[in-house]
mmCIF file of C-alpha atoms and ligand atoms in Angstrom:
data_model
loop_
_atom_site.group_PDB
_atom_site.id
_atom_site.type_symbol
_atom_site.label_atom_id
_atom_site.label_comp_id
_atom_site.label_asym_id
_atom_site.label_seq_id
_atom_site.Cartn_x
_atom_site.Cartn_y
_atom_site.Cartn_z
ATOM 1 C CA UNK A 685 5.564 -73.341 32.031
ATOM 2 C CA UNK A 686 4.938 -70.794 34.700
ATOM 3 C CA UNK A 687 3.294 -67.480 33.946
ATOM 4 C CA UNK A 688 5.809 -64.648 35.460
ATOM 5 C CA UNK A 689 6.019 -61.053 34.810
ATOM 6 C CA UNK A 690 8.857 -59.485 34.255
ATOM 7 C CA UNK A 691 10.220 -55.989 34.284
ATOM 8 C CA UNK A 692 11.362 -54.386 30.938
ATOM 9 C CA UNK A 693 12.720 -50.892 29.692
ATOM 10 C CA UNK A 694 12.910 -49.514 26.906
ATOM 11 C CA UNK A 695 15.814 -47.715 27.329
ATOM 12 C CA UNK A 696 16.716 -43.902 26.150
ATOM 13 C CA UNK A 697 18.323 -44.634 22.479
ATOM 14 C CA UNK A 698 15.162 -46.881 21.304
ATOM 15 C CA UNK A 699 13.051 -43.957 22.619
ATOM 16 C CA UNK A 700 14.332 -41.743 20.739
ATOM 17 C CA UNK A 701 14.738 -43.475 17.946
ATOM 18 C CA UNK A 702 11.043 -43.698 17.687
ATOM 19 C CA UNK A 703 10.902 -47.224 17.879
ATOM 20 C CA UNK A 704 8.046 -47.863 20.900
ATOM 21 C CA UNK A 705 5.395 -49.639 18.919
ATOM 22 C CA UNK A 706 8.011 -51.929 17.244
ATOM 23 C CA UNK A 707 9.245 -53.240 20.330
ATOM 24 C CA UNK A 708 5.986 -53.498 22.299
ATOM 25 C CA UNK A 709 4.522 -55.511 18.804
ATOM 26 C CA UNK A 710 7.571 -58.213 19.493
ATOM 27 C CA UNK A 711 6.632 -58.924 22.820
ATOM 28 C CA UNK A 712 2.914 -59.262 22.145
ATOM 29 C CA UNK A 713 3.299 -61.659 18.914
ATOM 30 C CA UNK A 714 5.586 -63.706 21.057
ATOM 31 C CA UNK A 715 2.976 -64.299 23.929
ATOM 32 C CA UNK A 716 4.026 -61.293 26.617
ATOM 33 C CA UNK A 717 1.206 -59.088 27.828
ATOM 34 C CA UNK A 718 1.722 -55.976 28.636
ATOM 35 C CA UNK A 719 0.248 -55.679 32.011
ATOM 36 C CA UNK A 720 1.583 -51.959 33.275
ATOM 37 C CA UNK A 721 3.444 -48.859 31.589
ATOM 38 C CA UNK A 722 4.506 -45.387 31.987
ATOM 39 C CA UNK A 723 6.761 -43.202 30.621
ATOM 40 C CA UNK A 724 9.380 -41.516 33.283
ATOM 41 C CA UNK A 725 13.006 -40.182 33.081
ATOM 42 C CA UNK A 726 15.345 -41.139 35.836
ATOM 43 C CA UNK A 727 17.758 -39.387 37.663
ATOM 44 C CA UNK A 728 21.312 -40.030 37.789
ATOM 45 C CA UNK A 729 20.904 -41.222 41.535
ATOM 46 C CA UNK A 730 17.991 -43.504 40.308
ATOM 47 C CA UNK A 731 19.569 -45.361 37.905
ATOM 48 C CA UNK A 732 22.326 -46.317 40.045
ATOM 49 C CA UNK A 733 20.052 -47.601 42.026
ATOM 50 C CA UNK A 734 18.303 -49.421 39.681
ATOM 51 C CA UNK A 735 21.563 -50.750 37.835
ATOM 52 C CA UNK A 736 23.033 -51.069 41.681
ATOM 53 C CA UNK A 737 24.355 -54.734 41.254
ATOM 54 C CA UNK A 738 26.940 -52.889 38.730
ATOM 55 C CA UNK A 739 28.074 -50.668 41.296
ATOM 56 C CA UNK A 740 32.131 -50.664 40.858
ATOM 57 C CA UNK A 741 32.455 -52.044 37.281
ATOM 58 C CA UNK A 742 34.381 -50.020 34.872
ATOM 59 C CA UNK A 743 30.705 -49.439 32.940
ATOM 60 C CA UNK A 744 28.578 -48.010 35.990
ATOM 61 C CA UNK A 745 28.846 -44.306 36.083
ATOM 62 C CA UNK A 746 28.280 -43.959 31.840
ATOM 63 C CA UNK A 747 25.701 -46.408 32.202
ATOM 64 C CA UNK A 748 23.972 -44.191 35.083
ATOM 65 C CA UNK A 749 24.750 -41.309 32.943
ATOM 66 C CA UNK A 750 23.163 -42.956 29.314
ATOM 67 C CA UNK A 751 19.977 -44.786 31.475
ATOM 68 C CA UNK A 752 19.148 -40.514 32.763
ATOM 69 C CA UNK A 753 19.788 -38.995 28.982
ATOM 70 C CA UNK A 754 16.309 -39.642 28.015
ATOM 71 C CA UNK A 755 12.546 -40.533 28.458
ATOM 72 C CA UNK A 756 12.098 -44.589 29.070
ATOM 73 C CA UNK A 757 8.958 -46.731 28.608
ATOM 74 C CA UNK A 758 8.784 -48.786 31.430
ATOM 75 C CA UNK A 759 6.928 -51.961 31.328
ATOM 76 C CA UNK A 760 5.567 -54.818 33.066
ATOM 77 C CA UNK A 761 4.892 -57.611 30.543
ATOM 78 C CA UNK A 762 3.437 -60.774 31.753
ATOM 79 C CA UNK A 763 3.310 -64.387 30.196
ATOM 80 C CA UNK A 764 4.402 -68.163 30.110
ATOM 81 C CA UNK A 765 8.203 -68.342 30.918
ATOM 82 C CA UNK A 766 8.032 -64.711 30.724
ATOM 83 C CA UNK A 767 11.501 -63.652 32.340
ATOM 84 C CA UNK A 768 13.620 -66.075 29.813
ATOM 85 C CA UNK A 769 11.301 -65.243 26.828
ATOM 86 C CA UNK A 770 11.958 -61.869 27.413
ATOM 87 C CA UNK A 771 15.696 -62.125 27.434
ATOM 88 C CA UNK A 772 15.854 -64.080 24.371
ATOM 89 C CA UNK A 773 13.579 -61.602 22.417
ATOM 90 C CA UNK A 774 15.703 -59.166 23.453
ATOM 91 C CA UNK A 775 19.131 -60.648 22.283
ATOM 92 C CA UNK A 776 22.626 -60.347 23.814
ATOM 93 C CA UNK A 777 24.111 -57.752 25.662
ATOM 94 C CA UNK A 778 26.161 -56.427 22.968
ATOM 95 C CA UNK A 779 24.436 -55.819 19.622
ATOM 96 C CA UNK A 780 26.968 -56.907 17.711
ATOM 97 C CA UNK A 781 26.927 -60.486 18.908
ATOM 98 C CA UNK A 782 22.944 -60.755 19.266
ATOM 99 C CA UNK A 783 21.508 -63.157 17.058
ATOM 100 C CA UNK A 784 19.952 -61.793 13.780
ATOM 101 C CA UNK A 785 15.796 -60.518 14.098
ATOM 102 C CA UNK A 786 16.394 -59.911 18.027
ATOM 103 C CA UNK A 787 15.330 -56.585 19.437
ATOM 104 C CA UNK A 788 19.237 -55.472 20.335
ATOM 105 C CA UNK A 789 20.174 -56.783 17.043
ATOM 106 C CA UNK A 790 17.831 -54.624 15.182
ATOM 107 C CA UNK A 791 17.957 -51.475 17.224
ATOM 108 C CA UNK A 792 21.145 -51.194 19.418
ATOM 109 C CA UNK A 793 23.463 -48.807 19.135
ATOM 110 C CA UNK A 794 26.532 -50.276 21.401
ATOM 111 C CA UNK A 795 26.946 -52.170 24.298
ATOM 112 C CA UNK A 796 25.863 -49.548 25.997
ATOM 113 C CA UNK A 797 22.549 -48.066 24.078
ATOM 114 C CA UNK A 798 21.326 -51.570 23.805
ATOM 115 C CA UNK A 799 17.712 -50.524 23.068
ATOM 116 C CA UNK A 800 16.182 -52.495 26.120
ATOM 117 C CA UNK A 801 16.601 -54.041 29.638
ATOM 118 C CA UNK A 802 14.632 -57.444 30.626
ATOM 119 C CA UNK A 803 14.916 -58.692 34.316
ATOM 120 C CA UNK A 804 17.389 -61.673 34.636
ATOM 121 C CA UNK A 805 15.518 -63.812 37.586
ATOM 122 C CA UNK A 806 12.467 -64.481 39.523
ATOM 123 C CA UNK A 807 14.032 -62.135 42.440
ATOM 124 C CA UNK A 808 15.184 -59.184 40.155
ATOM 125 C CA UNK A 809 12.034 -59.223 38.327
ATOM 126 C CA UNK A 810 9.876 -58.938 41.910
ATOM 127 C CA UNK A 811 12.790 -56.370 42.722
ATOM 128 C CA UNK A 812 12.679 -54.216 40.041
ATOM 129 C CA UNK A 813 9.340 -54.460 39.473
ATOM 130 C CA UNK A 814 8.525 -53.146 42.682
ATOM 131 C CA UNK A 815 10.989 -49.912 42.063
ATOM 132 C CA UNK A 816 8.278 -48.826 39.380
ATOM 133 C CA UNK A 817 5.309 -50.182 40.166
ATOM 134 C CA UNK A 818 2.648 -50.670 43.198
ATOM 135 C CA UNK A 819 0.414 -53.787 42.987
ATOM 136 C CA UNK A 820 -2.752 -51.805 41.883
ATOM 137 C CA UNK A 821 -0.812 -50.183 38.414
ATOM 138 C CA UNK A 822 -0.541 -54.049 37.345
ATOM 139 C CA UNK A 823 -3.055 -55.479 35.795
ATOM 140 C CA UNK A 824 -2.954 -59.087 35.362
ATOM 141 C CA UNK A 825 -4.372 -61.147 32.096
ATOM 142 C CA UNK A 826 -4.092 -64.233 34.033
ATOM 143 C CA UNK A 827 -6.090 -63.725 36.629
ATOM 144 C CA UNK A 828 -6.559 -66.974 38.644
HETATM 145 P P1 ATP B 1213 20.068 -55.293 31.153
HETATM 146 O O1 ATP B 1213 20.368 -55.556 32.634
HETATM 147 O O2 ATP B 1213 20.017 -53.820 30.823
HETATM 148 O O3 ATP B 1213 18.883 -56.056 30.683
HETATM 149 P P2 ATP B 1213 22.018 -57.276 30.421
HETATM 150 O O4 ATP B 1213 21.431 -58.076 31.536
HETATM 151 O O5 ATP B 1213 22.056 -57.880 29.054
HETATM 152 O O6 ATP B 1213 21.300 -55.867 30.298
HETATM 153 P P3 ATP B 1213 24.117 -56.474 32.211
HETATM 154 O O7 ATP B 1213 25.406 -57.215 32.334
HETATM 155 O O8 ATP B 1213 23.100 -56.605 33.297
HETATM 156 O O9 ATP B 1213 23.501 -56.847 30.788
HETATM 157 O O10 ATP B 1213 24.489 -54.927 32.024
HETATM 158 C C1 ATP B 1213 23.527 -53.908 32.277
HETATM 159 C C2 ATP B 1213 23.669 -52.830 31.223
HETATM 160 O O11 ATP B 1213 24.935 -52.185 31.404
HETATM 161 C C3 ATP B 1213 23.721 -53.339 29.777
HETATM 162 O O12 ATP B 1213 22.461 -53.566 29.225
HETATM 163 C C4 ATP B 1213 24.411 -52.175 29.088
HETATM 164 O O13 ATP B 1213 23.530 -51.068 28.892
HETATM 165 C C5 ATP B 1213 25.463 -51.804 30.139
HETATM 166 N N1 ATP B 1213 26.721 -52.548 29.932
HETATM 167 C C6 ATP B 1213 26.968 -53.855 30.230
HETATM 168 N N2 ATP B 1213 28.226 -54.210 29.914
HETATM 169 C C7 ATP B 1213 28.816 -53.091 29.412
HETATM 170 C C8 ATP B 1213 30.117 -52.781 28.921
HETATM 171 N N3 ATP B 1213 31.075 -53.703 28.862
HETATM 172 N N4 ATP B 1213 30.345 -51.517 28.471
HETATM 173 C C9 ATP B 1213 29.370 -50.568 28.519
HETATM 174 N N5 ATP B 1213 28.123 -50.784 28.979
HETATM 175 C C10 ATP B 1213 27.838 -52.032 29.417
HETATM 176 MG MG1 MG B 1214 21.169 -57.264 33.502
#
């Protein structure tokens, strides 16, 4: 298995509820490193950005709207298979329909307040990695 990084948020509801450390513990007793972090708050226009592949669906400006409400931790975590471990941590989408002991299942409010985002592919990950982070505010655990 390859090691990847990945990017991940934790998004404005799990913030506020408090929840940080219980995330961050999930991904780090599952393997992921966390290899760079800050907190920032986006602007409206940013997260469109960053959510830009949604541009047009019925969801996009409330998700815009919910992803600038609040303070977000954002991460990058680094690991074997880091991308898909990541995603199934995480759980589904929706909450409701995320399996039991997942991250969504345990903290999400909806659909949309889903407690975290995980990059879906090799390309979004070096995308939306590089929308947070430069090269020197990673620092690798795996260093060849
Ligand atoms: P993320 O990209 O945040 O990791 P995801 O890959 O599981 O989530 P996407 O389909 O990429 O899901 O949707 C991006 C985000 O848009 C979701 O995490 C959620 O916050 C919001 N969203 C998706 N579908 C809906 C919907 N039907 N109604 C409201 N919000 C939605
Ligand atoms: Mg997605």
């Amino acid at each position: 298995m390859p090691v990847q990084r990945t990017l991940s948020i934790i998004k404005p509801d799990a913030v506020a509820k408090n929840v940080i450390g219980d995330i961050i513990r999930r991904f780090e007793e599952n393997g992921l490193a966390v290899v760079a972090a800050k907190m920032t708050r986006l602007t409206p226009e940013e997260a469109g950005r960053f959510y830009a592949v949604h541009r047009g669906k019925p969801f996009y400006e409330d998700l815009c709207r919910y992803m600038s409400s609040g303070p977000i931790l954002v991460m990058v975590l680094e690991g074997k298979n880091a991308i898909a471990l990541n995603r199934k941590l995480m759980g589904a989408t929706d909450p409701k329909k995320a399996e039991p002991g997942t991250i969504r299942a345990d903290h999400g409010e909806s659909i949309e307040a889903n407690a975290v985002h995980g990059s879906d592919s090799e390309e979004n990950a070096a995308k939306e990695i590089a929308f947070f982070f430069g090269e020197v505010e990673i620092h690798s655990r795996n260093a060849a």
